[in-house]
Short mmCIF file of C-alpha atoms and ligand atoms in Angstrom, two decimals:
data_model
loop_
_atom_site.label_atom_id
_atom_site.label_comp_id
_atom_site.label_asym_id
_atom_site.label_seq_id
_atom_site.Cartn_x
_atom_site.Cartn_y
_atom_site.Cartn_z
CA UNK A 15 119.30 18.32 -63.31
CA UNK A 16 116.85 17.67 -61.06
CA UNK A 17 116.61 13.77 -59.70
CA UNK A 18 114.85 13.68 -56.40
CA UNK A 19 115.42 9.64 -55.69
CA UNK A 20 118.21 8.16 -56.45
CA UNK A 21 117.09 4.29 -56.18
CA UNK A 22 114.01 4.94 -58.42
CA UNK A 23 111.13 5.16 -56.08
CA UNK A 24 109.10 8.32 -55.10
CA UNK A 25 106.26 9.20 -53.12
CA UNK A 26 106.99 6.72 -50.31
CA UNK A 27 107.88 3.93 -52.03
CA UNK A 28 104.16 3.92 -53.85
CA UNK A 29 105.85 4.95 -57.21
CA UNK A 30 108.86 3.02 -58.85
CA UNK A 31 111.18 3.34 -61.66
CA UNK A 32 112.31 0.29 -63.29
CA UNK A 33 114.15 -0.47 -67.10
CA UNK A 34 112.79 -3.58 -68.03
CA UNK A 35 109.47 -5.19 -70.32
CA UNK A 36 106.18 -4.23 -69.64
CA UNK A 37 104.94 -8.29 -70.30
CA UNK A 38 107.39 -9.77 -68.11
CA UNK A 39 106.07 -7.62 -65.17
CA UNK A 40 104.57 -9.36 -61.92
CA UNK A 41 101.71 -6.60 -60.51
CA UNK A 42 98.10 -7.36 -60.35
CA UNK A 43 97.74 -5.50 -63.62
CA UNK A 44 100.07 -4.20 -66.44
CA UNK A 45 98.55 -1.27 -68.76
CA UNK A 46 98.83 -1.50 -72.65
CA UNK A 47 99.40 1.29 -74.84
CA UNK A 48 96.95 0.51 -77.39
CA UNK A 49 95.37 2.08 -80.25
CA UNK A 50 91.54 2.84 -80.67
CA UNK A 51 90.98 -0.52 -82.73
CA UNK A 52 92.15 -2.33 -79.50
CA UNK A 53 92.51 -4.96 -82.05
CA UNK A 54 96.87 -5.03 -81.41
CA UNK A 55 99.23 -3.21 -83.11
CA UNK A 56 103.27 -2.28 -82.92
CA UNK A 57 105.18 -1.59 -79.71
CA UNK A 58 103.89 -2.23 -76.38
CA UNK A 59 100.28 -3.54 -77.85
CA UNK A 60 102.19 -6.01 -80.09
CA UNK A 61 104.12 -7.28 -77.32
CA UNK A 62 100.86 -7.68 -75.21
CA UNK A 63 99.49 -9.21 -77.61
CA UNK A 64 101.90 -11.70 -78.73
CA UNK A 65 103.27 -12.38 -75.09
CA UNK A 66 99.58 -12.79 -73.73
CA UNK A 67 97.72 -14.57 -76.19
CA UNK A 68 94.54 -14.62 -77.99
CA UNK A 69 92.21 -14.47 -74.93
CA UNK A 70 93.01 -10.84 -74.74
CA UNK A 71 92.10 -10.26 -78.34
CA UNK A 72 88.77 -11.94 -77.79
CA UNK A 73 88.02 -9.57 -74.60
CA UNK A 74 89.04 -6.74 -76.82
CA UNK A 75 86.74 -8.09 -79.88
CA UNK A 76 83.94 -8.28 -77.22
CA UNK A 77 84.53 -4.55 -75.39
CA UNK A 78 84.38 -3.10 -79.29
CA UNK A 79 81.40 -4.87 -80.37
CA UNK A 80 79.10 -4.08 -76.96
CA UNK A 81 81.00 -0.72 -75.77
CA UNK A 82 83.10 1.06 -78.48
CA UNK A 83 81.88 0.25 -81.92
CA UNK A 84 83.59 3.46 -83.17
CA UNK A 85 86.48 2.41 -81.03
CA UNK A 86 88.14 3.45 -77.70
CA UNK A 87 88.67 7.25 -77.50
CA UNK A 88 92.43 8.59 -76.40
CA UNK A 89 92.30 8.78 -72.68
CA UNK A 90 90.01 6.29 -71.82
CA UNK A 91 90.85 2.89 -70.77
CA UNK A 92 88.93 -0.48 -70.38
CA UNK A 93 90.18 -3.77 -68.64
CA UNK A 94 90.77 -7.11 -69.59
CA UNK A 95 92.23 -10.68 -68.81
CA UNK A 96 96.11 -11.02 -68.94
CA UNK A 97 96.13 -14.22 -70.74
CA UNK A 98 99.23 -16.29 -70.65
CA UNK A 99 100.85 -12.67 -69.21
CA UNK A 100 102.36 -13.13 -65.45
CA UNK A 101 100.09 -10.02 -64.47
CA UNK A 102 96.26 -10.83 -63.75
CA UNK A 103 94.80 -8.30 -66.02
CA UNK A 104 95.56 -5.70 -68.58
CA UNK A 105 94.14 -2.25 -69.16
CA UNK A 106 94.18 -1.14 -72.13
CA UNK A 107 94.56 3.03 -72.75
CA UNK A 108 94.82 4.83 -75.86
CA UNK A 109 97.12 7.72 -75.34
CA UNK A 110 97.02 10.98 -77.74
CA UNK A 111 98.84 10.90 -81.06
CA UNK A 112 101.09 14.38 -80.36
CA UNK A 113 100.05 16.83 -82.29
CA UNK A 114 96.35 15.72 -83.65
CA UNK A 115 94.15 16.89 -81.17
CA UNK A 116 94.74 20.40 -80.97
CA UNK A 117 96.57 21.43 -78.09
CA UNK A 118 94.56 18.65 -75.70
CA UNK A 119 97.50 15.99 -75.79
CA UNK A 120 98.50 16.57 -71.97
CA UNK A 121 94.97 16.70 -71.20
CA UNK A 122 94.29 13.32 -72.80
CA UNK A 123 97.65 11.55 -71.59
CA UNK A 124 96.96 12.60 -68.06
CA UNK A 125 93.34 10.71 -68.32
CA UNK A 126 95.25 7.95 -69.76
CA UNK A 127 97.08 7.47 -66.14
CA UNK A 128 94.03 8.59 -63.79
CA UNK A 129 91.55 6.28 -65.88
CA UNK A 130 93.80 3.45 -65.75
CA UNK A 131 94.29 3.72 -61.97
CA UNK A 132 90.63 4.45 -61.67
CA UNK A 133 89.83 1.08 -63.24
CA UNK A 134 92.43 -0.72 -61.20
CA UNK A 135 91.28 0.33 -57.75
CA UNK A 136 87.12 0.12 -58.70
CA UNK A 137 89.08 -3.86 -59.57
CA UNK A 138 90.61 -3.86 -55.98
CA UNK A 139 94.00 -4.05 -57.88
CA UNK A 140 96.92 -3.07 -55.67
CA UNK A 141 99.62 -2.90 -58.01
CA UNK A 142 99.97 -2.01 -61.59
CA UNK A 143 102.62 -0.93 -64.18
CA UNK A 144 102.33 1.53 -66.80
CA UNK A 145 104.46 1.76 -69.88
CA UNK A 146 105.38 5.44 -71.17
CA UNK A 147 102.43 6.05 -72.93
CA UNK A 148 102.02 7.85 -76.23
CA UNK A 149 106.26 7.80 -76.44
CA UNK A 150 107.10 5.72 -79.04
CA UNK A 151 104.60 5.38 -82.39
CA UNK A 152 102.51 8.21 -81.12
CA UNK A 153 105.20 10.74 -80.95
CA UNK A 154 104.99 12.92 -77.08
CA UNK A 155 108.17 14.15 -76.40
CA UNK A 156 108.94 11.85 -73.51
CA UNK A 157 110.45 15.23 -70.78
CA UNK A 158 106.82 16.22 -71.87
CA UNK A 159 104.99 13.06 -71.22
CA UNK A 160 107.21 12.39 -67.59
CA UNK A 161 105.83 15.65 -66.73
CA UNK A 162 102.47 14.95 -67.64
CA UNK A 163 102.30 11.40 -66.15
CA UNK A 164 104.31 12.01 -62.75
CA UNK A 165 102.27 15.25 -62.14
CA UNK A 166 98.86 12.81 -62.98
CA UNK A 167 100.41 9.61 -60.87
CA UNK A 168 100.76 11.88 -58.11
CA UNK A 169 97.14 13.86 -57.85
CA UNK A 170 95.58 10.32 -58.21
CA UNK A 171 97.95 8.80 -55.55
CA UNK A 172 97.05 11.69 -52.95
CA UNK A 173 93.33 10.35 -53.37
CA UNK A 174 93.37 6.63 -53.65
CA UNK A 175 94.95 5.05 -50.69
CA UNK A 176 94.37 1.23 -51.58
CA UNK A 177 96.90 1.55 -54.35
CA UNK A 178 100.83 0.08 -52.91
CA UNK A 179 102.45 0.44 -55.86
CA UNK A 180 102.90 2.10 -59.11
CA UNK A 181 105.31 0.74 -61.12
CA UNK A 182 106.75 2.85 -64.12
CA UNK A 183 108.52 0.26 -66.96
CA UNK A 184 111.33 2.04 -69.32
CA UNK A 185 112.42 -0.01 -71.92
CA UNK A 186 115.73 1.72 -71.70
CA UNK A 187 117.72 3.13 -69.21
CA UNK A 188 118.23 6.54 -71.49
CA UNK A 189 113.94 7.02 -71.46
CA UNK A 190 114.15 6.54 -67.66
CA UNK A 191 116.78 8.96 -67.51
CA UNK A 192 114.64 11.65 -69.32
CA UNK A 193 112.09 10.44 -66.83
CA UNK A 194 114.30 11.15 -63.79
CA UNK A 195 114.69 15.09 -65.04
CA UNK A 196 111.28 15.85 -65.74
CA UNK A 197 109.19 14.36 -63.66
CA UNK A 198 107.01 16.56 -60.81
CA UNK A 199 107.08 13.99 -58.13
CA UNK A 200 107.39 15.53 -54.77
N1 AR6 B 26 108.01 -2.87 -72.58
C1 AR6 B 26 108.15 -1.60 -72.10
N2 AR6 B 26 108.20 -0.51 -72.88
C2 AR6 B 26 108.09 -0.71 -74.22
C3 AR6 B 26 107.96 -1.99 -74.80
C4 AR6 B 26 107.90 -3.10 -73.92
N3 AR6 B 26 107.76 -4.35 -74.37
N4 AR6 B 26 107.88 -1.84 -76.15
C5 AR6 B 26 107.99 -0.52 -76.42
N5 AR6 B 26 108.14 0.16 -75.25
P1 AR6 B 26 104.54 2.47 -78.12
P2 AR6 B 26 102.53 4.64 -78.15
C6 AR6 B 26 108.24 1.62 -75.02
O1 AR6 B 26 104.90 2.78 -79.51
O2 AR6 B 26 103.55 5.66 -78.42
C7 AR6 B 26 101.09 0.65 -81.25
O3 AR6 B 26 101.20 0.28 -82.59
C8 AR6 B 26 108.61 2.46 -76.23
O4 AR6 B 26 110.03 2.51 -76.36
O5 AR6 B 26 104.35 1.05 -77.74
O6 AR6 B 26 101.47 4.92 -77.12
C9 AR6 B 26 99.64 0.78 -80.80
O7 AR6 B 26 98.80 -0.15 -81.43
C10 AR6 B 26 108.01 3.80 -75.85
O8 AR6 B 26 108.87 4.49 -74.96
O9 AR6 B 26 103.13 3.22 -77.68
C11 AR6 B 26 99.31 2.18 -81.21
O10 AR6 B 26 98.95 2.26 -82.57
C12 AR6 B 26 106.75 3.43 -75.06
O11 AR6 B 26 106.94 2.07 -74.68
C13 AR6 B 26 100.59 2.93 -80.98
O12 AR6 B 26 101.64 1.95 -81.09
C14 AR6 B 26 105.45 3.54 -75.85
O13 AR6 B 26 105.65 3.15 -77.19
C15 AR6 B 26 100.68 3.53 -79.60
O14 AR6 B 26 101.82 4.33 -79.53
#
């Protein structure tokens, strides 16, 4: 077993582990696993949604109509108002369904993080927290995904110095333990 941190934080300090919701988290922007509708849905989306009101849905409405009419593509990401949500915005990602887009899932996941972050620094956002895309209704294996992600976190760390902290949300303490074995922080 390989767990390089034992209090949860990695690349000094700019990366951290923590079990808890992804709505209830205080950064300058909290990322939403969403589907291409960006119209809401089950899991993380659902509890964006519901936690952060209808202003979201309305920015959402707005991005499809003007940017995505055929709907946001797996690995890109736009950004929106928070709402009622203690973080200041949300982005919103749609991660690859495993197994549907022949053999490109860790391709796609990986611009999930890197386009998120993107967005958040061209925002002057120092903080934001990811959930573990793609892991629950969309089926990646999460030791592949923590793979995927750390290894993405960390190439778009090395380049991007305004961002303080990443903040990676588990909802349990068994996913961030499959986390803490797989990941390629360094
Ligand atoms: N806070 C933190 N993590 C959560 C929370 C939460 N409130 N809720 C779930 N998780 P999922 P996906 C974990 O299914 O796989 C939606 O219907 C969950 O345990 O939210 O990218 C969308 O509309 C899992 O580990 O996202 C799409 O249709 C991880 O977050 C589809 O699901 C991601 O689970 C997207 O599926």
């Amino acid at each position: 077993m390989q767990v390089k941190a034992s209090d949860g934080t990695f690349l000094s300090g700019r990366v951290r582990l923590v079990v808890g919701d992804i709505t209830a988290q205080k950064v300058d922007v909290i990322v939403n696993a969403a589907n291409p509708t960006l119209l809401g849905g089950g899991g993380v989306d659902g509890a964006v949604h519901r936690v952060g009101g209808s202003a979201i849905l309305e920015e959402c409405r707005e991005i499809r109509r003007s940017h995505y009419p055929q709907g946001l593509p797996a690995g890109e990401a736009v950004i929106t108002t928070a709402g009622n949500l203690p973080a200041q915005f949300v982005i919103h990602t749609v991660g690859p369904i495993y197994g549907r887009h022949d053999g490109r899932e860790a391709e796609l996941l990986a611009a999930c993080y890197k386009n998120s972050l993107l967005l958040a620094v061209q925002n002057s956002l120092n903080s934001i927290a990811f959930p573990a895309i793609s892991t629950g209704v969309y089926g990646y294996p999460p030791a592949e995904a923590a793979a995927t992600a750390s290894q993405a976190i960390m190439e778009f760390l090395a380049t991007a110095n305004s961002l303080s902290e990443v903040r990676l949300v588990f909802f349990k303490q068994s996913d961030m333990n499959v986390f803490l074995r797989h990941h390629k922080f360094e």
